[in-house]
CSV table of C-alpha atoms and ligand atoms in Angstrom, one decimal:
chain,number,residue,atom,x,y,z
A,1,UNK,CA,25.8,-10.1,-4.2
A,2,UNK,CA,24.5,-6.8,-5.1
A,3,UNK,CA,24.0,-4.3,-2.0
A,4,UNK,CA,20.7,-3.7,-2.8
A,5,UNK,CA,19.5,-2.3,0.8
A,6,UNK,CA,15.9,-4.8,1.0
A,7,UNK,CA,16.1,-7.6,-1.1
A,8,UNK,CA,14.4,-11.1,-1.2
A,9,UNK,CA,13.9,-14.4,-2.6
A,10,UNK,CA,11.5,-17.1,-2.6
A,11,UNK,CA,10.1,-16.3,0.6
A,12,UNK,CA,7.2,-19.1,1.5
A,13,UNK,CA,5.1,-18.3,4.5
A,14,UNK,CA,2.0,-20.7,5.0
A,15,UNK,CA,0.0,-20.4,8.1
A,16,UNK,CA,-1.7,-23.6,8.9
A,17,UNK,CA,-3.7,-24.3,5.1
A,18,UNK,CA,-3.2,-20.7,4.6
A,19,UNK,CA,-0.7,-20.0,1.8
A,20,UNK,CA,0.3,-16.1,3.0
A,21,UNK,CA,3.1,-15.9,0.8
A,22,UNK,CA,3.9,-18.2,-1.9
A,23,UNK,CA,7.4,-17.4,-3.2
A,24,UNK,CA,8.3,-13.9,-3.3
A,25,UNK,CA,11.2,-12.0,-5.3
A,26,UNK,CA,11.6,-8.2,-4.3
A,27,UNK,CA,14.4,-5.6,-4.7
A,28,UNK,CA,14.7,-2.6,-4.2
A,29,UNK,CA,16.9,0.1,-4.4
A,30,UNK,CA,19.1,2.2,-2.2
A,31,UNK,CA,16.7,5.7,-2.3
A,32,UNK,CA,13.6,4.6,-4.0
A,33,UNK,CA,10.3,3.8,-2.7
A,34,UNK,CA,9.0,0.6,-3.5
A,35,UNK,CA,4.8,-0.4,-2.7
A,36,UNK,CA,3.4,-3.8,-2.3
A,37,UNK,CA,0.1,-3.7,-3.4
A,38,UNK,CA,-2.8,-5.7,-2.8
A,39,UNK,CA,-6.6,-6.5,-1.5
A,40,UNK,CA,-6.7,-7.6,1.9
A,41,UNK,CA,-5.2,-10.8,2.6
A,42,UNK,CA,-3.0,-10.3,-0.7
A,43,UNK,CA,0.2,-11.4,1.7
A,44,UNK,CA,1.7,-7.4,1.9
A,45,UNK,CA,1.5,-7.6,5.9
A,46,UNK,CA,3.4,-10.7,6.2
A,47,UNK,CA,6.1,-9.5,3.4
A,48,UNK,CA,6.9,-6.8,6.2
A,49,UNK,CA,6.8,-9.2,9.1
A,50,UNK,CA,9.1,-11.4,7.2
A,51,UNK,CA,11.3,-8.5,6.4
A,52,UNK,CA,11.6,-6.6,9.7
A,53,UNK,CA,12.0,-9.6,11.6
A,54,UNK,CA,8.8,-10.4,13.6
A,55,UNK,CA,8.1,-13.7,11.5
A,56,UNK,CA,10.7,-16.0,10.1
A,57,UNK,CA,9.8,-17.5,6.2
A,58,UNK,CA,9.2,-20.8,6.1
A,59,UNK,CA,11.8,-20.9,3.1
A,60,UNK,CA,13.4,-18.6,0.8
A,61,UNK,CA,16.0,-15.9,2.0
A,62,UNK,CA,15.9,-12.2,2.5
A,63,UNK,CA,18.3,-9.3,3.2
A,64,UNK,CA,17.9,-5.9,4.7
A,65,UNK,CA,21.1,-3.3,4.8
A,66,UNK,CA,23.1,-6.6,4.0
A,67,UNK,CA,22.0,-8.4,6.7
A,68,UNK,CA,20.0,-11.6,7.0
A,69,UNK,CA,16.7,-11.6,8.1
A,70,UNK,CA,16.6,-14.9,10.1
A,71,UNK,CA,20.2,-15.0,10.9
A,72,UNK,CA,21.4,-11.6,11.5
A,73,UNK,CA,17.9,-10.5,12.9
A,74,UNK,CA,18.9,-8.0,15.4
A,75,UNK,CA,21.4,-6.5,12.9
A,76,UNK,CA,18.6,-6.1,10.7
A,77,UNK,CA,15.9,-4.8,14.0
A,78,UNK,CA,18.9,-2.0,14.9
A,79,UNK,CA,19.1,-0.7,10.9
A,80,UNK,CA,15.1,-0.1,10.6
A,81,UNK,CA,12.1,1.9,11.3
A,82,UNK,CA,8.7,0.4,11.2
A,83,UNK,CA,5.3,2.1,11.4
A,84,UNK,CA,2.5,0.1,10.9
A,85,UNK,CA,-1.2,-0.5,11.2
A,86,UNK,CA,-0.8,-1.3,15.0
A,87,UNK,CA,0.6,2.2,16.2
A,88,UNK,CA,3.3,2.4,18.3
A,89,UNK,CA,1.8,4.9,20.1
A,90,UNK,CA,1.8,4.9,24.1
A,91,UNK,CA,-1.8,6.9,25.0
A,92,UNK,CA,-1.0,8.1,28.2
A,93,UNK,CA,2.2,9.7,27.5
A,94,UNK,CA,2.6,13.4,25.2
A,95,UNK,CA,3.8,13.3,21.8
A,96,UNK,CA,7.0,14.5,22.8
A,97,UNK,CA,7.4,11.8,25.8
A,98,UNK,CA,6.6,9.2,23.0
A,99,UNK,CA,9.4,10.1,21.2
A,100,UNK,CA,12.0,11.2,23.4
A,101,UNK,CA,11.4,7.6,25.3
A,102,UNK,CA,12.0,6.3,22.1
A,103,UNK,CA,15.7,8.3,22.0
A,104,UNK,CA,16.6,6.6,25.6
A,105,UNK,CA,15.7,3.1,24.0
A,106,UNK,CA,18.4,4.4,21.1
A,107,UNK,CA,20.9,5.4,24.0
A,108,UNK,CA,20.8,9.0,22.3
A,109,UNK,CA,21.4,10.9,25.5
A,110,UNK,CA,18.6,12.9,27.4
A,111,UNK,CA,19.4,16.4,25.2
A,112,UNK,CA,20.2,14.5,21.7
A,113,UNK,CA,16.7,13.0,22.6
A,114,UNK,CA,15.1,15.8,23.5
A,115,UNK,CA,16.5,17.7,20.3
A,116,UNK,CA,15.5,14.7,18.1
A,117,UNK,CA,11.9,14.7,19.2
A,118,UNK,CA,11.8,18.3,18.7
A,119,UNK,CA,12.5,18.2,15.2
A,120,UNK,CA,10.4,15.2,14.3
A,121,UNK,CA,7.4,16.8,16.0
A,122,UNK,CA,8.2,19.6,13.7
A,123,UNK,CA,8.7,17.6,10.5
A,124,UNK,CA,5.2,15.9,11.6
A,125,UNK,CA,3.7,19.0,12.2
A,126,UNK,CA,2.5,18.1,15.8
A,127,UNK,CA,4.7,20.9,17.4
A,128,UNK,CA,1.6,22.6,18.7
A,129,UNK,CA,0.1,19.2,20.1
A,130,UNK,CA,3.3,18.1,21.6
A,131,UNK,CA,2.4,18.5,25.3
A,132,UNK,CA,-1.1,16.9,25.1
A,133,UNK,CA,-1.2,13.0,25.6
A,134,UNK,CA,-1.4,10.8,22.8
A,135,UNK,CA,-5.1,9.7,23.7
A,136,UNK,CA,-6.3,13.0,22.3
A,137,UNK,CA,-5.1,12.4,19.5
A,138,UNK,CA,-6.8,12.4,15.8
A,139,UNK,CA,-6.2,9.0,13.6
A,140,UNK,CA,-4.1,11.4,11.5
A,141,UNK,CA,-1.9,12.6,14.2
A,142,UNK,CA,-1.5,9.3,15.7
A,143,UNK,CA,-0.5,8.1,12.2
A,144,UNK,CA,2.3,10.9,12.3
A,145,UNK,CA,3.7,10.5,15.7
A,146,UNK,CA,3.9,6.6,14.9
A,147,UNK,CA,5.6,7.2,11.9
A,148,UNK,CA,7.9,10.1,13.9
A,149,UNK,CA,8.4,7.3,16.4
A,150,UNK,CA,9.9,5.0,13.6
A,151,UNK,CA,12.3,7.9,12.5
A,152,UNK,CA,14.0,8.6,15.9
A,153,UNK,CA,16.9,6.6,15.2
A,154,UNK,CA,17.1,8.0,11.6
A,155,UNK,CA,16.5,4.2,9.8
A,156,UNK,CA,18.5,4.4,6.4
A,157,UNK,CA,15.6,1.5,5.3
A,158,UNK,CA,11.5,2.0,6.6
A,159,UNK,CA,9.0,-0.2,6.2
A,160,UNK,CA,5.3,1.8,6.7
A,161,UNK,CA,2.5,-0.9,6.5
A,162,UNK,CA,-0.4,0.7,5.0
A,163,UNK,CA,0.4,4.1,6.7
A,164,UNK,CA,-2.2,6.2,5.6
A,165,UNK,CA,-5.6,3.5,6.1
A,166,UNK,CA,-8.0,5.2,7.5
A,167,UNK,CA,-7.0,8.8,7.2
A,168,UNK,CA,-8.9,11.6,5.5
A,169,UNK,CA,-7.7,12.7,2.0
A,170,UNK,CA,-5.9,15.8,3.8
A,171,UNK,CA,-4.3,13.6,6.4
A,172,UNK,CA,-3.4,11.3,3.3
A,173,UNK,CA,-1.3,14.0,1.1
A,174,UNK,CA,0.2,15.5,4.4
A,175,UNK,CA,2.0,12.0,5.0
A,176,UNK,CA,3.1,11.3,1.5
A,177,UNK,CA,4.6,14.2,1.3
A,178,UNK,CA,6.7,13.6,4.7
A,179,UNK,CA,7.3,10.4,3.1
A,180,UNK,CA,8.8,11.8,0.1
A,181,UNK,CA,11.0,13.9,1.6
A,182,UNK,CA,12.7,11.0,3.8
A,183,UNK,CA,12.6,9.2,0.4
A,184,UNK,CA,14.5,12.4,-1.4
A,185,UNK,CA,17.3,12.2,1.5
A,186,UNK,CA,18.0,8.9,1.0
A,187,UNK,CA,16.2,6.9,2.6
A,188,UNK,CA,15.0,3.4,1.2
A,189,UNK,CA,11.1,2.8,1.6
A,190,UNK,CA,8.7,-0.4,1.3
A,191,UNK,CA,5.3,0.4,2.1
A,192,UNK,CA,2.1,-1.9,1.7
A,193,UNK,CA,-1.3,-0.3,0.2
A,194,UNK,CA,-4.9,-0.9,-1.1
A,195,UNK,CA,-4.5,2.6,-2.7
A,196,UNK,CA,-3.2,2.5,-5.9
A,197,UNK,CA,-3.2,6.4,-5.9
A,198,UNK,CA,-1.0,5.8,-3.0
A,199,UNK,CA,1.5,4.0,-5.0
A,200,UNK,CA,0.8,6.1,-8.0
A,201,UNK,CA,1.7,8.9,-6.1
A,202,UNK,CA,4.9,7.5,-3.8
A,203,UNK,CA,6.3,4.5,-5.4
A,204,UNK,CA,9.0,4.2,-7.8
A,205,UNK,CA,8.4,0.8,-8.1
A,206,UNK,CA,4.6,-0.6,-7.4
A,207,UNK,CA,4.3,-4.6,-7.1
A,208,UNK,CA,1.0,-5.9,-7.2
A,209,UNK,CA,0.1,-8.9,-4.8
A,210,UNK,CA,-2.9,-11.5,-4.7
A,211,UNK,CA,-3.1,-14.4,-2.6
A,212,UNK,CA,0.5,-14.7,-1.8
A,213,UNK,CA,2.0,-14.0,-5.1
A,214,UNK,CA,3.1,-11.4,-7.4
A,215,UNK,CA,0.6,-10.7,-10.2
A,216,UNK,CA,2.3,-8.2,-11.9
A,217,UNK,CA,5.2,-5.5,-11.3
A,218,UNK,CA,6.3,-2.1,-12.7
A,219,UNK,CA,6.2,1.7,-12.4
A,220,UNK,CA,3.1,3.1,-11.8
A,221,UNK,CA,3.0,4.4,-15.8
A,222,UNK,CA,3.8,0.4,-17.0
A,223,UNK,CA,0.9,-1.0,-14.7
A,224,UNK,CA,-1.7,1.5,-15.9
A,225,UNK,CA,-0.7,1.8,-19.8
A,226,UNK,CA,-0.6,-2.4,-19.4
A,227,UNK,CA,-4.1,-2.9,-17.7
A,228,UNK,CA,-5.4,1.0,-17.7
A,229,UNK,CA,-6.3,3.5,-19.9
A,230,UNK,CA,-10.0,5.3,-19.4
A,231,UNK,CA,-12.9,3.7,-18.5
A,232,UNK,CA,-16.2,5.0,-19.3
A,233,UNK,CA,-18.9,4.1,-16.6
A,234,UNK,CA,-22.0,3.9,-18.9
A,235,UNK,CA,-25.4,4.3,-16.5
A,236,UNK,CA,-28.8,3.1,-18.3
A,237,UNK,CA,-31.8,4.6,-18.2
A,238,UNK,CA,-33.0,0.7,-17.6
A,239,UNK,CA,-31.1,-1.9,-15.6
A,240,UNK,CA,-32.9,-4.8,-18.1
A,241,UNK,CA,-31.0,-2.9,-21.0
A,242,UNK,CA,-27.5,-3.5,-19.3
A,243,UNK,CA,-26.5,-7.5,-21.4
A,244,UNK,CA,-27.6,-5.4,-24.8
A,245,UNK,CA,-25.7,-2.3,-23.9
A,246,UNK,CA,-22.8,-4.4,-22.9
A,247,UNK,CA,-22.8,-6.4,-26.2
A,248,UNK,CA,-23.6,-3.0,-28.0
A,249,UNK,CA,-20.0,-1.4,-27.2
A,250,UNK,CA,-18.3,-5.1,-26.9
A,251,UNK,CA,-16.5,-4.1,-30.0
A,252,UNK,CA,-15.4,-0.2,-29.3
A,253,UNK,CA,-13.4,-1.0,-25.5
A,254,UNK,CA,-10.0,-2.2,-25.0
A,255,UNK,CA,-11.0,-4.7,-23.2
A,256,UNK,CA,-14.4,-6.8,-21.9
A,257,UNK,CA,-16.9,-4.5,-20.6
A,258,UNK,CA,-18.4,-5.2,-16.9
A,259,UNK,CA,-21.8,-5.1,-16.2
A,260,UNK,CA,-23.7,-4.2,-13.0
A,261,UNK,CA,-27.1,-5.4,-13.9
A,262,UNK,CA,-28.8,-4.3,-10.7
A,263,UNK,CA,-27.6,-0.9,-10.9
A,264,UNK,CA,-27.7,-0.8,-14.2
A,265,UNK,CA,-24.1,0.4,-15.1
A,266,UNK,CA,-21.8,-1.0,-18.0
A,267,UNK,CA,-18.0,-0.4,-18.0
A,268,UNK,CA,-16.3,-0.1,-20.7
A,269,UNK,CA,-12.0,-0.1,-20.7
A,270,UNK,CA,-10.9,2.5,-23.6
A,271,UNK,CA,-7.6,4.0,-24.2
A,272,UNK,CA,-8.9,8.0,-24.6
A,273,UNK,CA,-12.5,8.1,-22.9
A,274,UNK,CA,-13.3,11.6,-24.7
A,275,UNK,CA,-12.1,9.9,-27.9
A,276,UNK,CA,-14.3,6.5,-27.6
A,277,UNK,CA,-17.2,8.4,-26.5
A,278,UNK,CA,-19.3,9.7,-29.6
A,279,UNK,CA,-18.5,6.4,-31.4
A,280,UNK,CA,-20.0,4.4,-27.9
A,281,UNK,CA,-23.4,6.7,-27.5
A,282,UNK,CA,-23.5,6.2,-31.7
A,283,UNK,CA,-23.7,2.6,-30.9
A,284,UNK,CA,-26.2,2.6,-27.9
A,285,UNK,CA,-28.3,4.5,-30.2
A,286,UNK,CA,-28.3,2.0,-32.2
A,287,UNK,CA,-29.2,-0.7,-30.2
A,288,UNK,CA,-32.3,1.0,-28.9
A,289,UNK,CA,-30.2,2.0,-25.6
A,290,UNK,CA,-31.3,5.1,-23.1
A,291,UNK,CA,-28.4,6.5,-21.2
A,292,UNK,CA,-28.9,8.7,-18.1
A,293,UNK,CA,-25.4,9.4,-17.7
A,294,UNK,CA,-22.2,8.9,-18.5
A,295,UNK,CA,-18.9,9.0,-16.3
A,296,UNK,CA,-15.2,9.4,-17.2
A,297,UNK,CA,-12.8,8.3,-15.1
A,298,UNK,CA,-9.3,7.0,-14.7
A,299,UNK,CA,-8.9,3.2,-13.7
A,300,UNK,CA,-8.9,2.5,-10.2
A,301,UNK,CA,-7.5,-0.1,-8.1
A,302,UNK,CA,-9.9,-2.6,-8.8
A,303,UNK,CA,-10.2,-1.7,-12.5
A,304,UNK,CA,-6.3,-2.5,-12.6
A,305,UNK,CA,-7.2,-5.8,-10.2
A,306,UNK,CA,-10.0,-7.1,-12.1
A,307,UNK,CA,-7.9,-6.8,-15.9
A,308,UNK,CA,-5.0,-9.0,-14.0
A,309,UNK,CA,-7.3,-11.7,-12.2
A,310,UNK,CA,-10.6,-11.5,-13.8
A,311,UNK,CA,-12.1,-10.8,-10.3
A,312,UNK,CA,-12.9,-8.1,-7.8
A,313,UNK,CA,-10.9,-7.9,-4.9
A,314,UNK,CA,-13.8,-8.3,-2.8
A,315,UNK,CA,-14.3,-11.9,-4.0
A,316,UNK,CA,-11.3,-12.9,-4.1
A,317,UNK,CA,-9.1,-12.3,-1.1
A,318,UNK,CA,-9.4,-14.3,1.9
A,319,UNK,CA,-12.5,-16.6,0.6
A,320,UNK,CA,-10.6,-18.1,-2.5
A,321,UNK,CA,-7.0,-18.6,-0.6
A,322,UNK,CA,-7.4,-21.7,1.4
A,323,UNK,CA,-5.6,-24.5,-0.7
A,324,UNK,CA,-5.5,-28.1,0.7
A,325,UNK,CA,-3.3,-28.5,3.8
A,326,UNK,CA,-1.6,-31.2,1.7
A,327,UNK,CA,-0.9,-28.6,-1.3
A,328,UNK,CA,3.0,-27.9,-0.7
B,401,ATP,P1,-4.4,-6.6,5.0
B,401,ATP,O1,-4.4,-5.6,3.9
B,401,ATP,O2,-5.7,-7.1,5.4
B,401,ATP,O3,-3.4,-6.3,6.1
B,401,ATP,P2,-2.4,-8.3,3.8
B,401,ATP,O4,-2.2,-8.3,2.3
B,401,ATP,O5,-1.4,-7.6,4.6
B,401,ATP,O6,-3.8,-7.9,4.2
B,401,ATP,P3,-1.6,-10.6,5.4
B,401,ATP,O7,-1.9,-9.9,6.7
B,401,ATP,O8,-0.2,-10.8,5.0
B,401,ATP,O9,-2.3,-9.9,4.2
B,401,ATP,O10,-2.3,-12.0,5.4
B,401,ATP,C1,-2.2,-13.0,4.3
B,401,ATP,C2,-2.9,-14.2,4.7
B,401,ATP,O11,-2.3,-14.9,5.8
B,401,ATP,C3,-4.4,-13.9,5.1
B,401,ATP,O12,-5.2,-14.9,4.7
B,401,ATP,C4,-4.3,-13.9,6.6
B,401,ATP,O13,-5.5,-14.3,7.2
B,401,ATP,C5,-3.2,-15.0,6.9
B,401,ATP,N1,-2.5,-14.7,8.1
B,401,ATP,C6,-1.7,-13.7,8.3
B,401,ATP,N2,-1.1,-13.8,9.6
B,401,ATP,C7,-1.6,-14.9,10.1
B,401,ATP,C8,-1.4,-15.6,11.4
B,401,ATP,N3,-0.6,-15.1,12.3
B,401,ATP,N4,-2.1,-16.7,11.6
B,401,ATP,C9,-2.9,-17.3,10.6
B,401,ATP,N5,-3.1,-16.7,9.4
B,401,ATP,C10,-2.5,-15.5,9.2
């Protein structure tokens, strides 16, 4: 057996009629940064429970840093770090008190503790909030001293699930680039997303999950040259135009265009936007079709989403997952 350090097969998870995770392959290797990602209730949470211990798979097999998952579980607990949505932050102590309890639960030793916190909050960049309690905290800051938490006893493999939800754009890039720079010394990542300029950005690996199973998988180049390109958000002058504009460009896109009739926007998937777009107004013209504007842009998550399952993730995560409880 390869020594992969997170690797997995078949994993099934099904809570009551709820199929969470229905047969899962995943590798990945020593150094590289691999994202699950998905709409919510794609499975990507339960892939990391499975993985770090905290839920056993129904079937299937999985091993982190060579150990077993269900058999060699706290093999596998004392080789991680986790940082998750729920942070493992205690409010009423200081930054630093978080983490150097954190080193005593390690056995570092008071001063290795103390000298290990230190650096983390300086890594983090929460050196100057270190001595005010966690409670004070900002989402962002919170977010770091979790993940700084997770670090203490310097995990070879991490697992952050969804670690930058909720954080401002600035708070974002600050983390993926700590992230990066664990990932540069070594260490192996999984992390779950709804971003896909997260896993643009982080992953060398991205794999795309919907309703317990792997819809697609690749770098971040091969999932947006397979389902991306440009897309060309086409506003009308007049909603009750948007059927004829849509059938007006059918031909020019790379794929089918989607129509918001109430607001009046048709989008059309090209490869070169700047290219497509003379010979798309051309036609519009044609068809007797005002424009009031006309926006560029680069596919995003849902773009990607909607070429793979034909549906927005809105639509289709938790409400279309419930399969017969005799199903499997
Ligand atoms: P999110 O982005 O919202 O965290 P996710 O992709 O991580 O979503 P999971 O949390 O793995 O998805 O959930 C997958 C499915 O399993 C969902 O339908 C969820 O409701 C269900 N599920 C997860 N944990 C449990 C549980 N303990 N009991 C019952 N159902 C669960």
């Amino acid at each position: 057996m390869s020594d992969e350090p997170i690797q997995a097969g078949d994993l099934h998870k099904r809570y009551g009629n709820v199929e969470a995770m229905a047969g899962i392959d995943l590798t990945v290797p020593a150094g590289t940064v691999l994202a699950l990602l998905g709409p919510n209730g794609a499975g990507k949470t339960t892939a990391v429970h499975i993985l770090t211990t905290l839920v056993r798979p129904d079937s299937g097999w999985a091993r982190v840093a060579g150990h077993d998952v269900v058999r060699e579980a706290a093999s596998v607990r004392a080789t991680i770090g986790l940082a998750g949505q729920l942070a493992a932050v205690d409010d009423f102590l200081t930054g630093r008190e978080n983490l150097e309890q954190i080193g005593q639960l390690y056995h570092l030793g008071r001063r290795a503790s103390r000298q290990r916190a230190s650096e983390l909050l300086e890594t983090m960049d929460l050196a100057d909030a270190a001595h005010r309690t966690a409670r004070t905290f900002s989402g962002g800051m919170r977010r770091r001293l979790d993940l700084a938490a997770s670090l203490v006893g310097r995990p070879p493999v991490l697992f952050l699930d969804e670690p930058t939800t909720g954080l401002d754009p600035q708070g974002r890039i600050a983390l993926w680039d700590v992230i990066r720079r664990l990932v540069d010394d070594g260490t192996t990542v999984l992390l779950t997303t709804q971003y896909l300029e997260e896993a643009d950005r982080l992953a060398d690996q991205i794999v795309m999950m919907h309703l317990g199973r792997v819809i697609s998988r690749g770098t971040a180049d091969e999932l947006k040259s397979a389902y991306g390109g440009d897309r060309l958000e086409l506003r009308l002058a007049d909603p009750s135009d948007s059927a004829r504009a849509a059938g007006a460009v059918a031909t020019l896109g790379t794929g089918q265009a989607q129509t918001d009739a109430d607001a009046g926007v048709v989008t059309l998937p090209v490869d070169d936007g700047a290219a497509a777009l003379p010979a798309v107004v051309r036609h519009l013209d044609g068809a007797q079709v005002k424009l009031s504007g006309v926006l560029l842009r680069r596919p995003s998550l849902d773009d990607v989403f909607l070429a793979l399952t034909g549906s927005s993730p809105d639509t289709t995560a938790d409400a279309k997952r419930h399969v017969p409880a005799e199903a499997g």
